[in-house]
């Protein structure tokens, strides 16, 4: 396989896109904010299976951070990310830059109603506007056949799918399972904000979701009782501030009346310096992949 290419400008990306199109190739796209972990790399590996050219972008998009959020301190590791993407089999890494992506007087945005308004949209009022605007720009420049997203950010997958449908974008959205650490904590670049003791306690998010999935598997169908099962371990966890823990319709994200045959548990909480989100389907899908640290290090040949 030829060496991974690194590009930084939209002009370079357009040239690459035209080159792939001229030989009838299919581009698979994995957008990220960097500080890459095995969850991100699982998307690259999935893209590898159905596309001949895999492009991953790394861009800490200022537009999706609200005032007082962690834009400045968000972890950045360009060299490490390039090495990880190469090891995972990406053909191209697009390290986008703010000056190239946004004109100084940029003033056009994608605003979505419906599923973007509640939950993360309520907690972070300009977040999805920033996400959708940058994703539309990235898609317009690259025009990938397929777009790979992690279920870790469940509401984001719903909101992006909706934009793709509503605005007639010609890309297929592929949602991939959440990759977890052995205790169940969903891998996230923001886990770096957790102290070791907090990292252990953060597993309660997944424990609460699993307890709700178990209750559902055993026949519980009442939405209020399911939400109580979801909330109670979270409310009992010392130092954790719960923002929301709800059971919703998997497509509209609206509250369910019951009996709940299908749905999604969605959780957001603060722990120490981190704001954590997680989710799980009802009924549970195939078990999420768990990566133990040895496997994780082996896959990231750059570790250690
Ligand atoms: P981020 O860099 O956090 O913006 O994430 C970039 C992409 O990776 C998004 O589609 C995320 O949903 C996905 N992602 C993040 N963490 C995980 C994980 N633990 N498992 C699977 N996908 C993930």
Coordinates of N, CA, C and O in Angstrom, one line a residue, residues 1-7 12-31 43-57 85 88-94 142-148 171:
X1 N 0.8 -1.2 0.0 CA 0.0 0.0 0.0 C 0.9 1.3 0.0 O 1.9 1.3 0.7
X2 N 0.5 2.3 -0.7 CA 1.3 3.5 -0.8 C 1.2 4.3 0.5 O 0.2 4.1 1.3
X3 N 2.1 5.2 0.8 CA 2.1 5.9 2.0 C 0.9 6.8 2.1 O 0.4 7.3 1.1
X4 N 0.5 7.1 3.3 CA -0.6 8.0 3.5 C -0.2 9.4 3.1 O 0.9 9.9 3.4
X5 N -1.2 10.1 2.5 CA -0.9 11.5 2.1 C -1.5 12.4 3.1 O -2.6 12.1 3.7
X6 N -0.8 13.5 3.4 CA -1.4 14.5 4.3 C -1.7 15.8 3.5 O -0.9 16.3 2.7
X7 N -3.0 16.3 3.7 CA -3.4 17.5 3.0 C -3.9 18.5 4.1 O -4.3 18.0 5.1
X12 N -6.3 21.3 -2.1 CA -5.7 19.9 -2.2 C -6.7 18.8 -2.2 O -6.6 17.8 -2.9
X13 N -7.7 19.0 -1.4 CA -8.8 18.0 -1.2 C -9.6 17.9 -2.5 O -9.9 16.8 -3.0
X14 N -9.9 19.0 -3.1 CA -10.6 19.0 -4.4 C -9.8 18.3 -5.5 O -10.4 17.5 -6.3
X15 N -8.5 18.5 -5.5 CA -7.7 17.9 -6.5 C -7.7 16.4 -6.3 O -7.8 15.6 -7.3
X16 N -7.6 16.0 -5.1 CA -7.6 14.5 -4.7 C -8.9 13.9 -5.1 O -9.0 12.8 -5.7
X17 N -10.0 14.6 -4.8 CA -11.3 14.1 -5.1 C -11.5 13.9 -6.6 O -12.0 12.8 -7.0
X18 N -11.0 14.8 -7.4 CA -11.2 14.7 -8.8 C -10.3 13.6 -9.4 O -10.7 12.9 -10.3
X19 N -9.2 13.4 -8.7 CA -8.3 12.3 -9.2 C -9.0 10.9 -8.9 O -9.0 10.1 -9.7
X20 N -9.6 10.8 -7.7 CA -10.3 9.5 -7.4 C -11.4 9.3 -8.3 O -11.7 8.2 -8.9
X21 N -12.2 10.4 -8.6 CA -13.4 10.3 -9.5 C -13.0 9.9 -10.9 O -13.6 9.1 -11.5
X22 N -11.8 10.4 -11.3 CA -11.4 10.2 -12.7 C -11.1 8.7 -12.9 O -11.1 8.2 -14.0
X23 N -10.7 8.0 -11.8 CA -10.5 6.6 -12.0 C -11.7 5.7 -11.4 O -11.5 4.5 -11.2
X24 N -12.8 6.4 -11.2 CA -14.0 5.7 -10.8 C -13.9 5.2 -9.4 O -14.6 4.2 -9.1
X25 N -13.1 5.8 -8.5 CA -13.0 5.3 -7.2 C -14.1 5.8 -6.2 O -14.9 6.7 -6.6
X26 N -14.2 5.2 -5.1 CA -15.2 5.5 -4.1 C -14.5 6.1 -2.8 O -13.6 5.4 -2.3
X27 N -14.8 7.3 -2.4 CA -14.2 7.8 -1.2 C -15.1 7.5 0.0 O -16.3 7.7 0.0
X28 N -14.4 7.0 1.1 CA -15.0 6.9 2.4 C -14.5 7.9 3.3 O -13.3 8.1 3.3
X29 N -15.3 8.6 4.1 CA -14.9 9.8 4.8 C -15.2 9.6 6.3 O -16.3 9.2 6.7
X30 N -14.2 9.9 7.1 CA -14.3 9.8 8.6 C -13.9 11.2 9.2 O -12.7 11.4 9.3
X31 N -14.9 12.0 9.5 CA -14.5 13.3 10.1 C -14.3 13.2 11.6 O -15.0 12.5 12.3
X43 N -13.7 3.4 12.8 CA -14.4 4.0 11.7 C -13.5 3.9 10.4 O -14.0 3.6 9.4
X44 N -12.2 4.2 10.6 CA -11.3 4.1 9.5 C -11.3 2.6 8.9 O -11.4 2.4 7.7
X45 N -11.2 1.7 9.9 CA -11.2 0.3 9.5 C -12.5 -0.1 8.8 O -12.5 -0.8 7.8
X46 N -13.6 0.4 9.3 CA -14.9 0.1 8.6 C -14.9 0.7 7.2 O -15.4 0.1 6.3
X47 N -14.4 1.9 7.1 CA -14.4 2.6 5.8 C -13.5 1.8 4.8 O -13.9 1.7 3.6
X48 N -12.5 1.3 5.3 CA -11.5 0.5 4.5 C -12.2 -0.6 3.8 O -11.9 -1.0 2.7
X49 N -13.2 -1.2 4.5 CA -13.9 -2.4 4.0 C -14.8 -2.1 2.8 O -15.1 -3.0 2.0
X50 N -15.3 -0.9 2.7 CA -16.2 -0.6 1.6 C -15.8 0.5 0.6 O -16.6 0.8 -0.3
X51 N -14.7 1.1 0.8 CA -14.3 2.2 -0.1 C -12.8 2.0 -0.5 O -12.0 1.5 0.3
X52 N -12.4 2.4 -1.7 CA -11.0 2.2 -2.0 C -10.1 3.4 -1.6 O -8.9 3.2 -1.5
X53 N -10.7 4.5 -1.3 CA -9.9 5.6 -0.8 C -10.5 6.1 0.5 O -11.7 6.5 0.5
X54 N -9.8 6.0 1.6 CA -10.3 6.4 2.9 C -9.6 7.7 3.3 O -8.4 7.8 3.4
X55 N -10.5 8.7 3.5 CA -10.0 10.0 3.9 C -10.5 10.3 5.4 O -11.7 10.2 5.6
X56 N -9.6 10.7 6.3 CA -10.0 11.1 7.6 C -9.7 12.5 7.8 O -8.6 12.9 7.4
X57 N -10.6 13.3 8.4 CA -10.2 14.7 8.6 C -10.0 14.9 10.1 O -10.6 14.2 10.9
X85 N -3.5 7.3 12.1 CA -4.3 7.1 10.9 C -3.6 6.3 9.8 O -4.2 5.4 9.2
X88 N -3.8 2.7 10.9 CA -5.2 2.2 10.7 C -5.6 2.0 9.3 O -6.6 1.4 9.0
X89 N -4.8 2.5 8.4 CA -5.1 2.2 6.9 C -5.7 3.4 6.2 O -6.3 3.2 5.1
X90 N -5.7 4.6 6.7 CA -6.2 5.7 6.0 C -5.3 6.0 4.8 O -4.1 5.9 4.9
X91 N -5.9 6.5 3.7 CA -5.1 6.8 2.5 C -4.7 8.3 2.6 O -3.6 8.7 2.1
X92 N -5.6 9.1 3.2 CA -5.4 10.5 3.2 C -5.8 11.1 4.6 O -6.9 10.7 5.1
X93 N -5.0 11.9 5.2 CA -5.4 12.7 6.4 C -5.5 14.1 6.0 O -4.6 14.7 5.4
X94 N -6.7 14.7 6.3 CA -6.9 16.1 6.0 C -6.9 16.9 7.3 O -7.8 16.8 8.1
X142 N -15.3 17.3 -0.3 CA -14.8 16.0 -0.6 C -15.7 15.1 -1.4 O -15.2 14.2 -2.2
X143 N -17.0 15.3 -1.3 CA -18.0 14.5 -2.0 C -17.8 13.0 -1.9 O -17.6 12.2 -2.8
X144 N -17.7 12.5 -0.6 CA -17.5 11.1 -0.4 C -18.7 10.2 -0.7 O -19.9 10.7 -0.6
X145 N -18.5 9.0 -1.2 CA -19.6 8.1 -1.4 C -20.3 7.7 0.0 O -21.5 7.5 0.1
X146 N -19.4 7.5 1.0 CA -19.9 7.1 2.3 C -19.3 8.0 3.4 O -18.1 8.3 3.3
X147 N -20.1 8.2 4.4 CA -19.7 9.0 5.6 C -19.8 8.1 6.8 O -20.9 7.6 7.1
X148 N -18.8 7.9 7.6 CA -18.8 7.0 8.7 C -18.8 7.8 10.0 O -17.9 8.7 10.3
X171 N -24.4 11.3 -0.1 CA -23.5 10.5 0.6 C -24.3 9.5 1.4 O -25.4 9.9 1.9

